[in-house]
């Protein structure tokens, strides 16, 4: 999380930095800051604010500062609360070094104690500030290259750092270890950003900083070094992506706009699958390797983890091979057993989730890895063997909606693709999978239209008044219930929990009372449905309030419901995809009723780049 941006060149930096920060605000919005080198005063200046880029801009307008070099930051708090003191940039004792940091310095307490003993004075509770004081210490003894090497030798953790120094006024120092950082090259200067979006449209070339490297950047050139201080080749790539300030296209929030984009997103996924161009669909596996595949293992976090869990049902029943689903944040703490003919698929909308990336880095190089992501230029794509690019368009709202849908659609097709390559299914069945997805895309959107008024006028106001909610599913609808529970809690702050419906009787049924709505997501498999129906009856027998997503014809379940949404019958494994838009729309309107900041819920960030 957190965003780092920088500029050094012939033009004043402030507008570039503020614009870059606004583009990357999805990475955190607890506080923001800007620092620049004022060439007249020959001094580093700094403005910080609690809140996002709008608050920072207001502060800068009150106390305008500018310079030809500048750095900026938006923060997602890890160490220390969201205060001005803890906002970046951080400085050394004499305010001659100003730096911004994305990542976590894991050994900061030890370093801070040593620096305090030496007499350094700290102004924040952050881990990041130690970097400034350590660099101050090292610069007393050596030049910039040697000092940076000495600095990084002491730091443990992850860091993308942009730094201005009074001693080197014509220099922007960038350091990268595990957290992403890239450099944009334009005719008038050099840019830095945690994400290339920060400078899209302003530059012609890009340099992805290699892992464990630092760059000494002047307005018209750069030198790249490894952590031993050896010069590295600078690999420039053309980067002509334009910045499209997409806007909400008339919707009140990005989340709503993205909910409505899902029909088109499924269509795009199907279209890309049909053409299977290497740009969007490159497993980097030969037909023989696919035939020999014995299992698939997914690694993901949050909503992407729920998508993986749903995909387990696709792959196991369609491609008939075992699947394991790993939570990225847990994966590296568990023993790793190497298996023959297994492929690891990392699912991540952003392609920058630290837990997911670190899990991929943890795997032996001999393991074949594939990224399923919405971000073609992400670290995940660069660090895996193959990639499936979902092409869902930028997702701006923190709560994932269309990316989840794109993941489900892509994974449904992947299951069929593998099954086809293994000659488990016919050409016709492969084509049918595409048709079934297109049908579901229509249903997904039409269900929103069908229930729109009812949700807005009746159900959203009603469910906004509850303090907690329980979500139940069985078989493939259980991971979907988890996703629904996550969606409701993250944007409304209503406490939710989710269970496999059959587990309720093993303890959680004690929570059922009339003040806790229970959301049940049905399934189309008749045997599983029967069992789910019994679970719904158990809830009803305890005066539970039932919100049911049932399929047409499931009359017994429909009759039990206090609130019901009826879903047309689709292919059994696609039932949850058909429900997705409606569930998200309901949750969105509950949050709107509560006047929550829907696109940027408290404490969250879109791209989670800390472990
Ligand atoms: O970018 P990723 O898909 O790797 O992100 C994983 C999670 O952080 C993300 O899905 C998160 O759970 C969303 N806020 C859920 O809406």
Coordinates of C-alpha atoms and ligand atoms in Angstrom, one line a residue, residues 301-304 347-351 353 356 398-400 407 486-487 490 606 608, ligand 1:
X301 CA -6.0 -13.1 -1.2
X302 CA -9.4 -11.5 -0.3
X303 CA -11.9 -11.5 -3.1
X304 CA -9.4 -13.2 -5.4
X347 CA -5.0 -14.7 -8.9
X348 CA -4.7 -11.0 -8.2
X349 CA -6.7 -8.1 -9.7
X350 CA -3.9 -5.6 -9.0
X351 CA -1.0 -8.0 -9.6
X353 CA -0.6 -7.9 -3.7
X356 CA 0.5 -13.2 -3.4
X398 CA -11.7 -0.5 -3.4
X399 CA -14.4 -3.2 -3.2
X400 CA -13.7 -5.6 -6.0
X407 CA -11.9 -14.0 -12.5
X486 CA -16.7 -9.6 2.8
X487 CA -18.4 -7.2 0.4
X490 CA -15.9 -3.8 3.9
X606 CA -7.0 -1.0 -3.3
X608 CA -2.2 -4.2 -0.7
Ligands
LIG1 O1 -5.4 -7.2 -6.1 P1 -5.8 -8.5 -5.5 O2 -6.9 -9.2 -6.2 O3 -4.6 -9.3 -5.2 O4 -6.4 -8.0 -4.1 C1 -6.7 -9.0 -3.1 C2 -7.5 -8.3 -2.0 O5 -6.8 -7.3 -1.4 C3 -8.8 -7.7 -2.5 O6 -9.6 -8.7 -3.3 C4 -9.7 -7.2 -1.4 O7 -10.1 -8.3 -0.6 C5 -10.9 -6.4 -1.9 N1 -11.0 -5.2 -1.1 C6 -12.2 -7.0 -1.8 O8 -13.2 -6.3 -2.3

